[in-house]
Coordinates of C-alpha atoms and ligand atoms in Angstrom, one line a residue:
X1 CA -65.8 49.5 -57.1
X2 CA -68.5 47.7 -54.9
X3 CA -71.9 46.6 -56.2
X4 CA -74.0 44.4 -53.9
X5 CA -74.1 41.1 -55.9
X6 CA -77.6 40.0 -55.4
X7 CA -78.9 43.6 -56.1
X8 CA -76.9 44.1 -59.2
X9 CA -77.7 40.8 -60.7
X10 CA -81.6 41.2 -60.4
X11 CA -81.5 44.6 -61.6
X12 CA -79.8 43.7 -64.9
X13 CA -81.9 40.7 -65.2
X14 CA -78.8 38.4 -65.2
X15 CA -80.0 36.1 -62.4
X16 CA -79.6 32.6 -63.3
X17 CA -77.7 33.7 -66.4
X18 CA -74.3 31.9 -67.1
X19 CA -72.8 35.2 -68.9
X20 CA -69.7 36.1 -67.0
X21 CA -70.6 39.0 -64.9
X22 CA -67.9 41.7 -64.4
X23 CA -68.9 43.3 -61.1
X24 CA -69.3 40.4 -59.0
X25 CA -66.3 40.2 -56.9
X26 CA -64.2 36.9 -57.1
X27 CA -64.7 34.2 -54.4
X28 CA -61.0 35.0 -53.2
X29 CA -61.8 38.7 -52.6
X30 CA -65.0 37.9 -50.5
X31 CA -63.1 35.2 -48.6
X32 CA -60.7 37.8 -47.8
X33 CA -63.3 40.4 -46.6
X34 CA -65.0 38.0 -44.3
X35 CA -61.7 37.0 -42.7
X36 CA -60.7 40.5 -42.3
X37 CA -64.2 41.1 -40.6
X38 CA -63.5 38.0 -38.4
X39 CA -60.0 39.8 -37.3
X40 CA -61.6 43.0 -36.5
X41 CA -64.3 41.0 -34.4
X42 CA -61.3 39.0 -32.8
X43 CA -60.0 42.4 -31.6
X44 CA -63.1 43.5 -30.5
X45 CA -63.6 40.5 -28.3
X46 CA -60.0 41.1 -26.7
X47 CA -61.0 44.8 -25.8
X48 CA -64.2 43.6 -24.1
X49 CA -62.2 40.7 -22.2
X50 CA -60.0 43.6 -20.6
X51 CA -62.7 45.9 -20.3
X52 CA -64.7 43.6 -18.4
X53 CA -61.9 42.8 -16.0
X54 CA -61.1 46.4 -15.5
X55 CA -64.7 47.1 -14.4
X56 CA -64.8 43.9 -12.2
X57 CA -61.7 44.5 -10.5
X58 CA -60.1 48.0 -10.9
X59 CA -62.9 50.7 -11.7
X60 CA -62.9 53.6 -11.0
X61 CA -59.1 53.3 -10.4
X62 CA -56.3 54.1 -12.9
X63 CA -55.5 50.7 -14.0
X64 CA -56.0 46.8 -13.4
X65 CA -53.4 44.6 -12.0
X66 CA -54.0 41.7 -14.3
X67 CA -52.3 39.0 -12.5
X68 CA -53.5 39.6 -8.9
X69 CA -56.8 41.2 -10.1
X70 CA -56.2 44.3 -7.9
X71 CA -55.6 47.7 -9.2
X72 CA -53.4 50.8 -9.2
X73 CA -53.6 54.5 -9.3
X74 CA -50.5 55.4 -11.3
X75 CA -52.1 58.3 -13.4
X76 CA -53.5 60.5 -10.2
X77 CA -56.5 58.1 -9.6
X78 CA -58.9 60.0 -11.9
X79 CA -59.6 56.6 -13.7
X80 CA -57.0 56.6 -16.5
X81 CA -58.2 53.4 -18.3
X82 CA -61.7 54.5 -18.3
X83 CA -60.8 57.9 -20.2
X84 CA -58.1 56.3 -22.3
X85 CA -60.5 53.6 -23.6
X86 CA -63.3 56.2 -24.5
X87 CA -62.0 57.0 -28.0
X88 CA -61.5 53.1 -28.9
X89 CA -64.9 52.0 -27.3
X90 CA -66.7 54.7 -29.6
X91 CA -64.8 53.6 -32.8
X92 CA -65.8 49.8 -31.8
X93 CA -69.4 51.1 -31.3
X94 CA -69.5 49.8 -28.0
X95 CA -72.4 52.0 -26.7
X96 CA -72.7 50.5 -23.2
X97 CA -68.8 51.0 -22.4
X98 CA -69.1 54.5 -24.0
X99 CA -72.1 55.3 -21.9
X100 CA -70.4 54.1 -18.5
X101 CA -67.1 56.2 -19.5
X102 CA -69.3 59.2 -20.1
X103 CA -70.8 58.7 -16.5
X104 CA -67.4 58.4 -15.2
X105 CA -66.0 61.6 -16.7
X106 CA -69.1 63.6 -15.1
X107 CA -67.7 62.4 -11.9
X108 CA -64.1 63.4 -12.2
X109 CA -62.9 66.1 -9.8
X110 CA -59.6 66.9 -11.7
X111 CA -58.7 69.7 -9.0
X112 CA -57.9 66.6 -6.5
X113 CA -55.2 64.2 -6.4
X114 CA -52.8 62.8 -3.6
X115 CA -49.9 62.4 -6.1
X116 CA -47.5 64.4 -8.5
X117 CA -49.0 65.0 -11.7
X118 CA -47.4 65.0 -15.2
X119 CA -48.3 67.6 -17.4
X120 CA -47.4 65.1 -20.5
X121 CA -49.0 62.2 -19.4
X122 CA -52.3 64.0 -18.3
X123 CA -52.3 65.7 -21.4
X124 CA -51.9 62.9 -23.8
X125 CA -54.3 60.6 -21.8
X126 CA -56.8 62.4 -20.0
X127 CA -57.2 65.6 -22.1
X128 CA -57.0 64.1 -25.3
X129 CA -59.2 61.2 -24.4
X130 CA -61.7 63.7 -23.4
X131 CA -61.2 65.9 -26.6
X132 CA -61.3 62.8 -29.0
X133 CA -64.5 61.4 -27.5
X134 CA -66.0 65.0 -27.8
X135 CA -65.0 65.2 -31.5
X136 CA -66.2 61.9 -32.5
X137 CA -69.6 62.0 -30.4
X138 CA -70.2 65.4 -31.9
X139 CA -69.2 64.1 -35.4
X140 CA -69.3 60.9 -36.8
X141 CA -70.3 58.6 -33.9
X142 CA -73.4 61.3 -32.9
X143 CA -75.4 58.0 -33.1
X144 CA -73.6 56.7 -29.7
X145 CA -74.4 60.0 -28.0
X146 CA -77.4 59.3 -26.0
X147 CA -77.1 62.1 -23.4
X148 CA -76.0 65.3 -25.1
X149 CA -75.3 66.7 -21.7
X150 CA -72.7 64.1 -21.1
X151 CA -71.0 64.8 -24.3
X152 CA -71.0 68.6 -23.7
X153 CA -69.5 67.6 -20.3
X154 CA -66.5 66.2 -21.9
X155 CA -65.5 69.8 -23.2
X156 CA -66.3 71.4 -19.9
X157 CA -64.0 68.9 -18.1
X158 CA -61.1 69.2 -20.6
X159 CA -61.3 72.9 -19.6
X160 CA -61.2 72.4 -16.1
X161 CA -58.3 70.3 -16.7
X162 CA -56.6 72.9 -18.6
X163 CA -57.2 75.4 -15.8
X164 CA -55.8 73.1 -13.2
X165 CA -52.7 72.6 -15.3
X166 CA -52.1 75.8 -17.0
X167 CA -49.9 77.3 -14.1
X168 CA -47.1 74.9 -15.2
X169 CA -46.1 77.2 -18.1
X170 CA -45.5 80.1 -15.6
X171 CA -41.5 79.8 -16.0
X172 CA -38.9 82.5 -17.4
X173 CA -39.2 81.1 -20.9
X174 CA -42.8 79.7 -21.1
X175 CA -41.5 76.1 -21.5
X176 CA -43.4 74.3 -18.6
X177 CA -42.5 72.3 -15.6
X178 CA -43.6 68.8 -16.3
X179 CA -43.8 67.3 -12.7
X180 CA -46.6 69.4 -10.8
X181 CA -48.0 69.8 -7.4
X182 CA -51.7 71.1 -8.4
X183 CA -52.6 71.3 -4.6
X184 CA -49.6 74.0 -3.8
X185 CA -49.1 75.1 -7.6
X186 CA -45.5 73.8 -6.9
X187 CA -43.4 71.8 -9.1
X188 CA -40.2 69.3 -8.6
X189 CA -37.9 72.1 -8.9
X190 CA -36.5 71.1 -12.3
X191 CA -34.5 73.6 -14.2
X192 CA -34.7 71.9 -17.8
X193 CA -37.6 69.8 -19.3
X194 CA -37.4 67.1 -21.9
X195 CA -38.0 67.6 -25.7
X196 CA -40.8 65.0 -26.1
X197 CA -42.6 66.2 -22.8
X198 CA -42.4 70.0 -24.0
X199 CA -43.1 69.2 -27.4
X200 CA -46.1 66.7 -27.1
X201 CA -48.6 69.3 -25.8
X202 CA -49.4 71.5 -28.6
X203 CA -51.9 69.5 -30.4
X204 CA -54.2 68.9 -27.3
X205 CA -53.8 72.4 -26.0
X206 CA -54.4 74.1 -29.5
X207 CA -57.6 71.9 -30.0
X208 CA -58.9 73.1 -26.5
X209 CA -58.7 76.5 -27.4
X210 CA -60.1 76.0 -30.9
X211 CA -63.2 74.3 -29.1
X212 CA -63.7 76.4 -26.2
X213 CA -62.9 79.8 -28.2
X214 CA -60.3 80.7 -25.2
X215 CA -57.1 81.2 -26.9
X216 CA -55.2 81.1 -23.9
X217 CA -54.4 77.4 -24.0
X218 CA -53.2 77.5 -27.5
X219 CA -50.9 80.5 -26.6
X220 CA -49.1 78.9 -23.8
X221 CA -48.3 75.4 -25.7
X222 CA -47.3 77.5 -28.9
X223 CA -44.9 79.6 -27.0
X224 CA -43.3 76.8 -25.1
X225 CA -43.0 75.0 -28.7
X226 CA -41.5 77.9 -30.1
X227 CA -38.1 77.4 -28.4
X228 CA -38.1 74.1 -30.1
X229 CA -38.7 75.6 -33.6
X230 CA -36.1 77.9 -33.3
X231 CA -33.4 76.0 -31.3
X232 CA -30.7 78.0 -29.5
X233 CA -27.8 78.0 -28.9
X234 CA -26.6 76.4 -32.3
X235 CA -25.0 73.2 -30.6
X236 CA -28.9 72.5 -29.8
X237 CA -29.2 71.5 -33.6
X238 CA -26.3 69.3 -34.8
X239 CA -28.4 68.3 -37.9
X240 CA -30.7 70.6 -39.6
X241 CA -34.3 69.8 -37.7
X242 CA -32.5 67.4 -35.4
X243 CA -32.5 68.8 -32.1
X244 CA -31.3 68.1 -28.5
X245 CA -33.0 66.3 -25.8
X246 CA -33.1 68.9 -22.7
X247 CA -34.5 72.7 -22.9
X248 CA -33.9 75.1 -20.1
X249 CA -36.8 76.7 -18.4
X250 CA -35.4 80.0 -17.6
X251 CA -34.7 81.0 -21.2
X252 CA -35.6 78.1 -23.6
X253 CA -31.8 77.2 -24.4
X254 CA -31.1 73.6 -25.2
X255 CA -28.5 72.3 -22.7
X256 CA -27.3 69.6 -25.1
X257 CA -27.2 68.1 -28.7
X258 CA -28.2 64.6 -28.1
X259 CA -30.3 63.6 -31.0
X260 CA -32.8 60.8 -31.4
X261 CA -36.2 59.6 -32.2
X262 CA -36.3 57.4 -29.0
X263 CA -38.5 57.7 -26.0
X264 CA -37.8 61.1 -24.7
X265 CA -37.5 62.7 -27.9
X266 CA -39.9 60.9 -30.2
X267 CA -43.3 62.7 -30.0
X268 CA -41.8 65.9 -30.7
X269 CA -41.1 65.0 -34.2
X270 CA -44.3 63.2 -34.5
X271 CA -46.4 66.3 -33.4
X272 CA -44.5 68.6 -36.0
X273 CA -46.2 67.0 -39.0
X274 CA -49.3 66.1 -37.4
X275 CA -49.8 69.9 -36.5
X276 CA -49.7 70.4 -40.2
X277 CA -52.5 67.9 -40.8
X278 CA -54.5 69.5 -38.1
X279 CA -54.3 72.9 -39.7
X280 CA -51.8 73.4 -42.8
X281 CA -52.4 77.3 -42.6
X282 CA -51.5 78.0 -39.1
X283 CA -48.8 75.2 -38.7
X284 CA -46.8 75.5 -42.2
X285 CA -43.7 76.1 -40.2
X286 CA -44.1 73.1 -38.1
X287 CA -44.1 71.0 -41.3
X288 CA -41.0 72.8 -42.6
X289 CA -39.4 71.8 -39.3
X290 CA -40.4 68.3 -39.8
X291 CA -39.2 68.2 -43.3
X292 CA -35.7 69.2 -42.2
X293 CA -35.6 66.5 -39.5
X294 CA -36.8 64.0 -41.8
X295 CA -34.4 64.7 -44.4
X296 CA -31.4 64.6 -41.6
X297 CA -32.7 61.4 -40.3
X298 CA -32.2 60.0 -43.7
X299 CA -29.0 61.2 -44.1
X300 CA -27.3 60.9 -40.7
X301 CA -29.4 58.5 -38.5
X302 CA -30.2 55.4 -40.8
X303 CA -28.4 52.5 -40.2
X304 CA -28.1 48.9 -41.5
X305 CA -26.6 45.9 -39.2
X306 CA -23.5 44.6 -40.5
X307 CA -25.2 41.0 -40.5
X308 CA -28.3 42.2 -42.1
X309 CA -27.9 45.1 -44.5
X310 CA -31.5 44.8 -45.8
X311 CA -32.8 45.9 -42.4
X312 CA -33.3 49.6 -41.3
X313 CA -32.9 51.2 -37.9
X314 CA -32.5 54.6 -36.5
X315 CA -29.3 55.3 -34.5
X316 CA -29.0 58.1 -32.3
X317 CA -26.1 60.7 -32.0
X318 CA -24.2 62.8 -29.4
X319 CA -21.1 64.8 -29.6
X320 CA -19.7 63.2 -32.9
X321 CA -20.6 59.7 -31.9
X322 CA -23.4 57.4 -33.3
X323 CA -25.1 54.9 -31.0
X324 CA -26.2 51.7 -32.8
X325 CA -29.2 51.1 -30.5
X326 CA -33.1 51.6 -30.8
X327 CA -36.3 51.0 -28.8
X328 CA -39.9 49.9 -29.2
X329 CA -40.9 53.4 -28.6
X330 CA -39.1 54.6 -31.8
X331 CA -41.1 52.4 -33.9
X332 CA -43.7 55.0 -34.4
X333 CA -41.1 56.5 -36.5
X334 CA -42.4 54.6 -39.7
X335 CA -45.8 56.0 -39.1
X336 CA -44.4 59.4 -38.9
X337 CA -42.6 59.1 -42.3
X338 CA -45.6 57.4 -44.0
X339 CA -47.9 60.1 -42.8
X340 CA -45.7 63.0 -43.9
X341 CA -44.9 61.1 -47.0
X342 CA -48.5 60.9 -48.0
X343 CA -49.6 64.3 -46.9
X344 CA -46.7 65.8 -48.7
X345 CA -46.5 63.8 -51.6
X346 CA -43.1 62.5 -51.0
X347 CA -42.5 59.2 -52.3
X348 CA -39.0 59.0 -50.8
X349 CA -40.1 59.7 -47.2
X350 CA -42.9 56.8 -48.1
X351 CA -40.0 54.6 -49.2
X352 CA -38.0 55.2 -46.1
X353 CA -41.2 54.9 -43.7
X354 CA -41.5 51.3 -45.2
X355 CA -38.1 50.5 -44.6
X356 CA -38.3 51.5 -41.0
X357 CA -41.6 49.4 -40.7
X358 CA -39.7 46.2 -41.9
X359 CA -37.0 46.7 -39.4
X360 CA -39.6 46.9 -36.6
X361 CA -41.4 43.9 -37.9
X362 CA -38.0 42.1 -38.0
X363 CA -37.8 42.8 -34.0
X364 CA -41.2 41.1 -33.9
X365 CA -40.6 37.9 -36.0
X366 CA -37.3 36.9 -34.9
X367 CA -38.1 36.3 -31.2
X368 CA -39.7 33.3 -29.6
X369 CA -43.0 35.0 -28.7
X370 CA -43.1 36.9 -32.0
X371 CA -43.2 39.9 -30.0
X372 CA -40.2 42.5 -30.2
X373 CA -38.4 43.8 -27.3
X374 CA -38.3 46.9 -25.4
X375 CA -34.9 47.8 -26.9
X376 CA -32.0 46.4 -28.9
X377 CA -28.6 47.1 -30.4
X378 CA -26.7 46.1 -33.7
X379 CA -23.2 47.4 -32.3
X380 CA -20.9 44.5 -33.8
X381 CA -18.5 45.4 -30.9
X382 CA -20.8 44.5 -28.1
X383 CA -22.7 41.8 -28.9
X384 CA -23.0 39.2 -25.9
X385 CA -21.8 35.7 -26.7
X386 CA -25.2 34.5 -25.7
X387 CA -26.9 36.3 -28.5
X388 CA -24.4 35.8 -31.4
X389 CA -26.9 33.5 -33.1
X390 CA -29.6 35.9 -32.6
X391 CA -27.5 38.8 -34.0
X392 CA -26.1 36.7 -37.0
X393 CA -29.6 35.7 -38.0
X394 CA -32.0 38.7 -37.2
X395 CA -29.5 41.6 -37.2
X396 CA -29.9 43.0 -33.5
X397 CA -29.4 41.5 -30.1
X398 CA -31.7 42.2 -27.2
X399 CA -30.8 45.0 -24.4
X400 CA -34.1 44.9 -22.5
X401 CA -36.2 41.9 -23.3
X402 CA -39.6 43.1 -21.9
X403 CA -42.8 43.8 -23.7
X404 CA -45.1 46.2 -21.6
X405 CA -48.1 46.5 -24.0
X406 CA -46.5 49.2 -26.2
X407 CA -48.3 49.8 -29.4
X408 CA -45.8 51.5 -31.7
X409 CA -45.0 48.6 -34.0
X410 CA -48.7 47.8 -34.8
X411 CA -49.3 51.9 -35.0
X412 CA -46.8 51.8 -38.0
X413 CA -48.4 49.0 -39.4
X414 CA -51.6 50.5 -39.6
X415 CA -49.9 53.6 -41.4
X416 CA -48.3 51.2 -43.9
X417 CA -51.6 49.7 -44.5
X418 CA -53.7 52.8 -45.0
X419 CA -51.1 54.5 -47.1
X420 CA -50.1 51.6 -49.4
X421 CA -53.3 49.3 -49.3
X422 CA -50.7 46.4 -49.0
X423 CA -52.2 43.3 -47.3
X424 CA -48.8 42.3 -45.8
X425 CA -49.0 44.9 -43.3
X426 CA -52.6 43.6 -42.2
X427 CA -51.0 40.2 -42.0
X428 CA -48.1 41.5 -39.7
X429 CA -50.8 43.5 -37.4
X430 CA -52.6 40.2 -37.0
X431 CA -49.6 38.2 -36.4
X432 CA -48.5 40.8 -33.5
X433 CA -52.1 40.5 -32.1
X434 CA -52.4 36.9 -32.0
X435 CA -49.0 36.7 -30.5
X436 CA -49.9 39.5 -27.7
X437 CA -53.2 37.7 -27.2
X438 CA -51.3 34.3 -26.6
X439 CA -48.4 35.6 -24.5
X440 CA -50.0 38.4 -22.4
X441 CA -53.5 37.5 -21.8
X442 CA -54.8 36.8 -18.1
X443 CA -58.2 35.9 -16.7
X444 CA -59.1 39.5 -16.3
X445 CA -56.9 41.3 -19.0
X446 CA -53.6 41.7 -20.3
X447 CA -50.2 41.7 -18.6
X448 CA -46.6 43.1 -19.6
X449 CA -44.1 40.2 -19.9
X450 CA -40.4 39.8 -18.9
X451 CA -38.8 38.4 -21.9
X452 CA -40.2 38.4 -25.3
X453 CA -37.6 35.7 -26.3
X454 CA -38.4 33.1 -23.9
X455 CA -41.3 30.6 -23.8
X456 CA -44.5 32.2 -22.6
X457 CA -42.8 35.4 -22.5
X458 CA -40.9 34.5 -19.2
X459 CA -42.7 35.9 -16.3
X460 CA -45.8 38.3 -16.3
X461 CA -45.7 41.7 -14.7
X462 CA -48.7 42.9 -12.7
X463 CA -49.8 45.9 -14.7
X464 CA -51.9 46.8 -17.4
X465 CA -51.0 50.2 -18.6
X466 CA -54.2 52.2 -20.0
X467 CA -52.4 52.6 -23.4
X468 CA -53.6 48.9 -24.0
X469 CA -57.1 50.4 -24.5
X470 CA -56.1 53.4 -26.3
X471 CA -53.6 52.4 -28.6
X472 CA -52.9 48.7 -28.9
X473 CA -56.7 47.7 -29.2
X474 CA -57.1 50.6 -31.4
X475 CA -54.5 50.2 -34.0
X476 CA -55.0 46.5 -33.9
X477 CA -58.9 47.0 -34.8
X478 CA -58.7 49.8 -37.2
X479 CA -56.3 48.2 -39.7
X480 CA -59.0 45.5 -40.2
X481 CA -62.2 47.5 -39.8
X482 CA -63.9 49.2 -42.6
X483 CA -63.2 52.8 -43.8
X484 CA -64.7 55.4 -41.8
X485 CA -64.1 59.3 -41.3
X486 CA -61.7 58.7 -38.6
X487 CA -59.6 56.6 -40.3
X488 CA -56.1 57.7 -41.8
X489 CA -56.3 58.8 -45.5
X490 CA -53.9 59.2 -48.1
X491 CA -52.9 62.7 -49.3
X492 CA -54.6 65.7 -47.6
X493 CA -58.1 63.7 -47.0
X494 CA -57.9 63.4 -43.3
X495 CA -60.6 64.7 -41.3
X496 CA -58.9 63.6 -38.0
X497 CA -55.4 63.3 -36.6
X498 CA -54.3 60.9 -34.0
X499 CA -52.4 62.2 -30.7
X500 CA -49.7 60.4 -29.4
X501 CA -52.2 58.2 -27.6
X502 CA -54.1 57.4 -30.5
X503 CA -57.0 59.5 -29.6
X504 CA -58.3 61.1 -32.9
X505 CA -59.0 64.8 -32.8
X506 CA -61.0 66.4 -35.4
X507 CA -58.8 68.4 -37.8
X508 CA -59.7 72.2 -38.7
X509 CA -61.8 73.2 -41.7
X510 CA -63.8 69.7 -42.1
Ligands
NAG1 C1 -48.4 69.3 -2.4 O1 -48.2 70.3 -1.6 C2 -49.1 70.1 -0.6 C3 -49.2 71.5 0.2 O2 -47.8 72.0 0.3 C4 -48.4 69.1 0.5 O3 -49.5 69.0 1.5 C5 -48.6 67.7 -0.5 O4 -48.0 66.8 0.2 C6 -47.8 67.9 -1.7 N1 -48.3 66.6 -2.7 C7 -47.2 65.9 -3.2 C8 -47.9 64.8 -4.1 O5 -46.0 66.4 -3.2
NAG2 C1 -40.0 38.9 -40.8 O1 -39.6 40.3 -41.1 C2 -38.8 40.4 -42.5 C3 -38.1 41.8 -42.2 O2 -39.2 42.6 -42.3 C4 -39.8 40.2 -43.6 O3 -39.0 40.4 -44.6 C5 -40.3 38.9 -43.4 O4 -41.4 38.9 -44.5 C6 -41.0 38.7 -42.2 N1 -41.5 37.2 -41.9 C7 -42.8 37.1 -42.0 C8 -43.0 35.6 -41.9 O5 -43.6 37.7 -41.8
NAG3 C1 -57.3 35.1 -27.7 O1 -57.2 34.5 -26.4 C2 -58.4 33.7 -26.1 C3 -58.0 33.0 -24.8 O2 -57.1 32.2 -25.0 C4 -58.9 32.7 -27.1 O3 -60.2 32.3 -26.8 C5 -59.0 33.5 -28.7 O4 -59.5 32.8 -29.6 C6 -57.8 34.3 -29.1 N1 -57.9 35.1 -29.9 C7 -57.1 35.0 -30.9 C8 -57.3 36.0 -32.3 O5 -56.2 34.3 -31.0

């Protein structure tokens, strides 16, 4: 309970009294609050630094090249960083940035590009960025919506984009092509599609239908997903709920039984439980599949390094063999278990999620920069001699030493804090942010680095992915920010659910 101090003292006539007053928050709590506020402000400062550099050197292109102060157009040249930054700018209350981005979105022509379009990347960054901006500005951030036409335009442009992309689903099974030529309505000739890129569309395309009243987008994405929920043949589901990595476009059958939570598979599992959060009535089956997958993961994929049995990582599995390696991308897993655990009231999932979060923290706090690597192993038979010490002490050795501004570890700290309320996770998120700010920051923004276990991160990569704005800045900020409607809640109290790019979309029936 919080009572403003001066008001409550005065109201009760206790000003100047020496009587111990039960509602006054202790000094230590007030101190912690102002430190937390200062941390949220420091993340806002970092966001603004990156935004200013992007505007100066790269806008309206897709991303800043933060070392050379140039720009790139890796996401079809529609201004990916601007669209990806929208929901973070809204949540931080940056009215001028929001206004710039809304103007920008009104000028995008999604029917034009000179390069191949990824259905997955376009959905999670552009489509979700616009839908989230719309949900926030029509809802709890309505005070930032100065021009209502520009807000309405977010939904019009979302529909335009959906209409440009929807031909992708025109295959024998309804499992889409991922790599598209939108000019010729062609594709790259693939015969299969990956698990994550197939299974990470359904939230955005369903939201598009629910907001526009045109059911086509939801139906297309749910038909594709239906093959993932009922995997055929049985070799495509080696453990209950855990499925293979590739699906045939002609008939929707799995071509393998390679199982993991790593990149390529990851957000398929993430969206199963998030669809249930989005609408428990329609997506109950998705939840059942997530529960099966979560239980099988605890039973079959959890793994503890021989040198650090206190740590938990997830292995992968194929054809009777386990592979003892993992990735930065995989570290969303703790957050997924924590979300599912709180929503379903399953303490065993919450506990396991916290173990995964601890493992990911270990990959951060064991390196020289205090940032975790892109990938690592704990296979005792393959430890390189140069990394024996690291493996002995930290429980893993590095197999790819880069850090390219990925968010997943901070993302899981965020869920851990929101679900448990424990300040430990805020401290870990702050340590990560300070390390990223110290190692990756340039004069115009933030750069990936080549070696998290070398002084100053080795060398800098000349690229700033748009997910720096959408994800790293958002989760780093939200964990220290005040409660708000868009924050992740415990139990069944969520009004928003975050897509895999950290864009919050409003759940149904709130
Ligand atoms: C898309 O198809 C058009 C028309 O066939 C062709 O001119 C263009 O080069 C293709 N674009 C890409 C990125 O392949
Ligand atoms: C480093 O990570 C380990 C494993 O999660 C954790 O127990 C420890 O508290 C962390 N150290 C610091 C200084 O945060
Ligand atoms: C981030 O880096 C900038 C530039 O070095 C510095 O001024 C700022 O204090 C840093 N923020 C934090 C929280 O370390």
